[in-house]
Coordinates of C-alpha atoms in Angstrom, one line a residue:
Chain A
X5 CA 8.5 13.8 2.0
X6 CA 10.6 10.7 1.5
X7 CA 11.4 9.7 -1.8
X8 CA 12.0 5.8 -2.5
X9 CA 14.0 4.7 -5.5
X10 CA 13.6 1.3 -6.5
X11 CA 16.4 -0.7 -8.6
X12 CA 16.6 -2.3 -11.2
X13 CA 13.4 -1.2 -12.9
X14 CA 13.1 -4.5 -14.3
X15 CA 14.8 -7.9 -13.1
X16 CA 15.1 -10.9 -15.5
X17 CA 15.9 -14.3 -14.0
X18 CA 14.9 -18.1 -14.3
X19 CA 13.0 -20.0 -11.8
X20 CA 15.5 -21.1 -9.0
X21 CA 17.6 -18.0 -9.2
X22 CA 18.4 -15.5 -6.6
X23 CA 16.9 -11.9 -6.8
X24 CA 18.1 -9.0 -5.1
X25 CA 15.6 -5.9 -5.1
X26 CA 17.1 -2.3 -3.8
X27 CA 15.2 0.3 -2.2
X28 CA 16.8 3.7 -1.3
X29 CA 15.3 6.8 0.7
X30 CA 16.0 10.0 0.2
X31 CA 16.3 10.5 4.0
X32 CA 16.7 7.9 6.8
X33 CA 13.6 5.6 7.6
X34 CA 12.7 6.3 11.0
X35 CA 12.0 3.1 13.2
X36 CA 12.8 0.9 10.6
X37 CA 9.0 1.7 9.1
X38 CA 10.1 0.1 5.6
X39 CA 7.7 -2.8 4.0
X40 CA 7.9 -4.3 0.6
X41 CA 4.8 -5.7 -1.2
X42 CA 4.3 -8.1 -4.2
X43 CA 1.5 -7.1 -6.9
X44 CA 0.3 -9.6 -9.5
X45 CA -1.8 -8.2 -12.1
X46 CA -5.2 -7.4 -11.6
X47 CA -4.7 -8.2 -7.9
X48 CA -3.9 -6.1 -4.7
X49 CA -0.7 -5.9 -3.3
X50 CA 0.3 -8.3 -0.8
X51 CA 2.3 -7.9 2.6
X52 CA 5.9 -9.6 2.4
X53 CA 7.8 -8.0 4.8
X54 CA 7.7 -5.2 7.4
X55 CA 10.0 -3.4 9.7
X56 CA 12.7 -3.8 7.2
X57 CA 13.1 -7.7 8.0
X58 CA 10.1 -9.2 9.8
X59 CA 8.2 -11.4 7.6
X60 CA 4.4 -11.1 7.4
X61 CA 2.3 -14.0 8.3
X62 CA 2.4 -16.9 5.9
X63 CA 5.1 -15.4 3.9
X64 CA 7.9 -18.0 2.8
X65 CA 11.2 -17.7 4.2
X66 CA 12.6 -17.9 0.6
X67 CA 11.7 -14.1 1.0
X68 CA 14.2 -11.9 3.2
X69 CA 14.4 -8.3 3.8
X70 CA 17.3 -6.2 5.2
X71 CA 18.6 -2.6 5.5
X72 CA 18.6 0.2 8.0
X73 CA 18.5 4.2 7.5
X74 CA 18.7 4.8 3.9
X75 CA 19.2 1.4 2.1
X76 CA 17.1 -1.5 1.8
X77 CA 17.0 -4.9 0.1
X78 CA 14.5 -7.8 -0.5
X79 CA 16.1 -10.9 -1.4
X80 CA 14.2 -13.9 -2.6
X81 CA 16.7 -16.8 -2.3
X82 CA 15.1 -19.1 -5.0
X83 CA 12.8 -17.8 -7.4
X84 CA 9.7 -19.9 -7.6
X85 CA 7.0 -19.5 -10.8
X86 CA 4.8 -17.6 -8.5
X87 CA 7.4 -15.1 -7.4
X88 CA 7.4 -13.3 -11.0
X89 CA 5.6 -10.2 -10.0
X90 CA 6.1 -6.5 -9.3
X91 CA 7.3 -5.8 -5.9
X92 CA 7.1 -2.1 -4.0
X93 CA 8.9 -0.9 -0.9
X94 CA 7.2 1.4 1.2
X95 CA 8.1 3.7 4.0
X96 CA 4.9 3.8 6.3
X97 CA 5.8 6.8 8.8
X98 CA 3.6 9.9 9.3
X99 CA 3.4 10.7 5.4
X100 CA 3.9 7.1 3.8
X101 CA 5.2 6.8 0.4
X102 CA 5.9 3.9 -1.8
X103 CA 8.9 3.1 -4.4
X104 CA 8.2 3.1 -8.0
X105 CA 8.3 -0.5 -7.9
X106 CA 10.8 -3.5 -9.6
X107 CA 9.1 -6.2 -12.1
X108 CA 10.7 -9.5 -11.4
X109 CA 10.3 -11.4 -15.1
X110 CA 10.8 -14.7 -16.0
X111 CA 13.9 -14.7 -18.5
Chain B
X13 CA -10.6 -12.9 8.5
X14 CA -11.1 -9.1 7.9
X15 CA -12.2 -8.1 4.6
X16 CA -12.7 -4.5 2.8
X17 CA -15.2 -3.6 0.2
X18 CA -14.9 -0.4 -1.9
X19 CA -18.0 1.1 -3.4
X20 CA -18.9 4.0 -5.3
X21 CA -19.5 5.6 -9.1
X22 CA -17.0 4.2 -11.4
X23 CA -17.5 7.5 -13.7
X24 CA -16.9 10.8 -12.4
X25 CA -17.1 14.1 -14.0
X26 CA -14.1 16.5 -14.2
X27 CA -14.4 19.2 -11.3
X28 CA -16.9 17.3 -9.3
X29 CA -16.1 15.4 -6.0
X30 CA -15.3 11.5 -6.0
X31 CA -16.9 9.8 -3.0
X32 CA -15.9 6.0 -2.1
X33 CA -16.9 4.2 0.8
X34 CA -15.0 1.2 2.3
X35 CA -17.5 -1.6 4.1
X36 CA -15.1 -3.6 6.8
X37 CA -16.5 -7.1 7.8
X38 CA -14.7 -9.7 10.1
X39 CA -14.3 -7.2 12.8
X40 CA -15.1 -4.0 14.2
X41 CA -13.7 -0.5 12.6
X42 CA -13.5 1.0 16.2
X43 CA -11.9 -2.0 17.9
X44 CA -7.7 -2.3 18.2
X45 CA -5.3 0.5 17.0
X46 CA -5.8 0.4 13.3
X47 CA -5.7 3.2 10.8
X48 CA -8.0 2.8 7.7
X49 CA -6.7 3.9 4.8
X50 CA -6.8 4.9 0.8
X51 CA -4.2 4.3 -1.7
X52 CA -4.6 4.7 -5.3
X53 CA -2.6 3.3 -8.5
X54 CA -3.1 4.6 -12.2
X55 CA -3.4 2.1 -14.5
X56 CA -0.1 0.5 -15.4
X57 CA 1.7 2.9 -12.7
X58 CA 2.9 2.6 -9.0
X59 CA 0.8 3.0 -5.9
X60 CA 0.0 6.2 -4.2
X61 CA -1.0 6.7 -0.4
X62 CA -3.8 9.1 0.2
X63 CA -4.4 9.1 3.7
X64 CA -5.4 7.4 6.8
X65 CA -8.0 7.9 10.0
X66 CA -7.4 6.3 13.0
X67 CA -10.0 4.8 15.2
X68 CA -10.2 7.8 17.1
X69 CA -11.0 10.1 14.2
X70 CA -7.5 11.7 13.8
X71 CA -6.2 11.8 10.2
X72 CA -2.9 12.1 8.4
X73 CA -3.3 13.3 4.1
X74 CA -0.7 12.9 1.3
X75 CA 0.6 16.6 1.3
X76 CA 0.1 16.7 -2.2
X77 CA -3.6 16.1 -1.9
X78 CA -4.1 17.3 1.6
X79 CA -6.5 20.2 0.1
X80 CA -8.8 18.1 -1.7
X81 CA -9.2 15.0 0.5
X82 CA -11.3 14.2 3.0
X83 CA -11.3 10.8 5.1
X84 CA -14.1 10.1 7.5
X85 CA -15.3 7.0 9.5
X86 CA -18.8 5.9 10.7
X87 CA -18.5 3.3 13.2
X88 CA -22.2 2.6 13.3
X89 CA -22.1 1.2 9.8
X90 CA -18.4 -0.1 9.9
X91 CA -17.5 2.1 7.1
X92 CA -14.8 4.4 6.4
X93 CA -15.1 7.1 3.1
X94 CA -13.1 9.1 1.1
X95 CA -13.9 12.3 -0.6
X96 CA -11.7 14.0 -3.3
X97 CA -12.8 17.2 -4.7
X98 CA -12.2 19.1 -7.8
X99 CA -11.2 15.8 -9.8
X100 CA -9.2 15.7 -13.0
X101 CA -8.1 12.9 -15.4
X102 CA -5.1 12.6 -13.3
X103 CA -7.4 11.4 -10.6
X104 CA -8.2 8.3 -12.8
X105 CA -6.8 5.0 -10.9
X106 CA -7.9 2.1 -9.2
X107 CA -8.7 3.2 -5.7
X108 CA -8.0 0.6 -2.8
X109 CA -9.4 0.6 0.8
X110 CA -6.7 -0.7 3.6
X111 CA -6.2 -1.6 7.1
X112 CA -2.7 -0.4 8.2
X113 CA -1.5 -2.4 11.8
X114 CA 1.1 -1.2 14.0
X115 CA 3.5 -3.9 15.4
X116 CA 4.5 -3.8 18.9
X117 CA 5.2 -0.4 20.2
X118 CA 5.4 1.1 16.8
X119 CA 3.3 3.9 16.3
X120 CA 2.5 3.5 12.7
X121 CA 2.3 0.0 10.6
X122 CA 2.2 -1.6 7.2
X123 CA -0.7 -2.7 5.1
X124 CA -2.0 -6.0 6.3
X125 CA -5.1 -6.2 4.7
X126 CA -6.6 -4.6 1.4
X127 CA -10.0 -4.1 -0.7
X128 CA -10.0 -5.7 -3.8
X129 CA -9.9 -2.0 -5.6
X130 CA -12.4 -0.3 -7.4
X131 CA -11.6 1.7 -10.7
X132 CA -12.7 5.4 -10.9
X133 CA -12.6 7.1 -14.4
X134 CA -12.8 10.9 -14.5
X135 CA -14.1 11.8 -18.0
X136 CA -17.0 13.9 -19.2

């Protein structure tokens, strides 16, 4: 099983600031099968990034993903009020797993 | 626009079998190269992938749940289902059905559509 470790657990930032979220895998994630999701309270997650760096349909370009192998990053260039949420990374290979999540909260 | 809707009992007794159904609308469950999945989330905790079924009927399961999980598809009803046997309180969670869409030449894909989720509580 590929274990994904996200850091930090909580990120306290102000609107307009840059957010950098990390996702580290216990072994290499093949074919960049790495996605990022955003989840708000009481809602299902929403796909932001797939293939490590491709934005999903309708996702603003302030969201970007990078990385390969075992180290991946989600960057939100300038936080908007609606971006405060929990973010999960996922590897979606033959046996998918999720990271434990990073909460982005208002400072 | 594809929509997914979970249905099933919200309360299950310990040691019994949890059964949920996901009804897909806005598209045929048997068209396209999609995987149909179940994912769960205990209250205040993270996401756990349970398993998936391909349109051909082939399945993948989470190794930690494999001995208790069965996912099946009923193309005539445009539905797929989850059965989880021998449940305990640790199986209490919001259960989501979802669609995984492979991109390009990739074999697997991320979840692009989710159901709203249904809370299942395991308690006597």
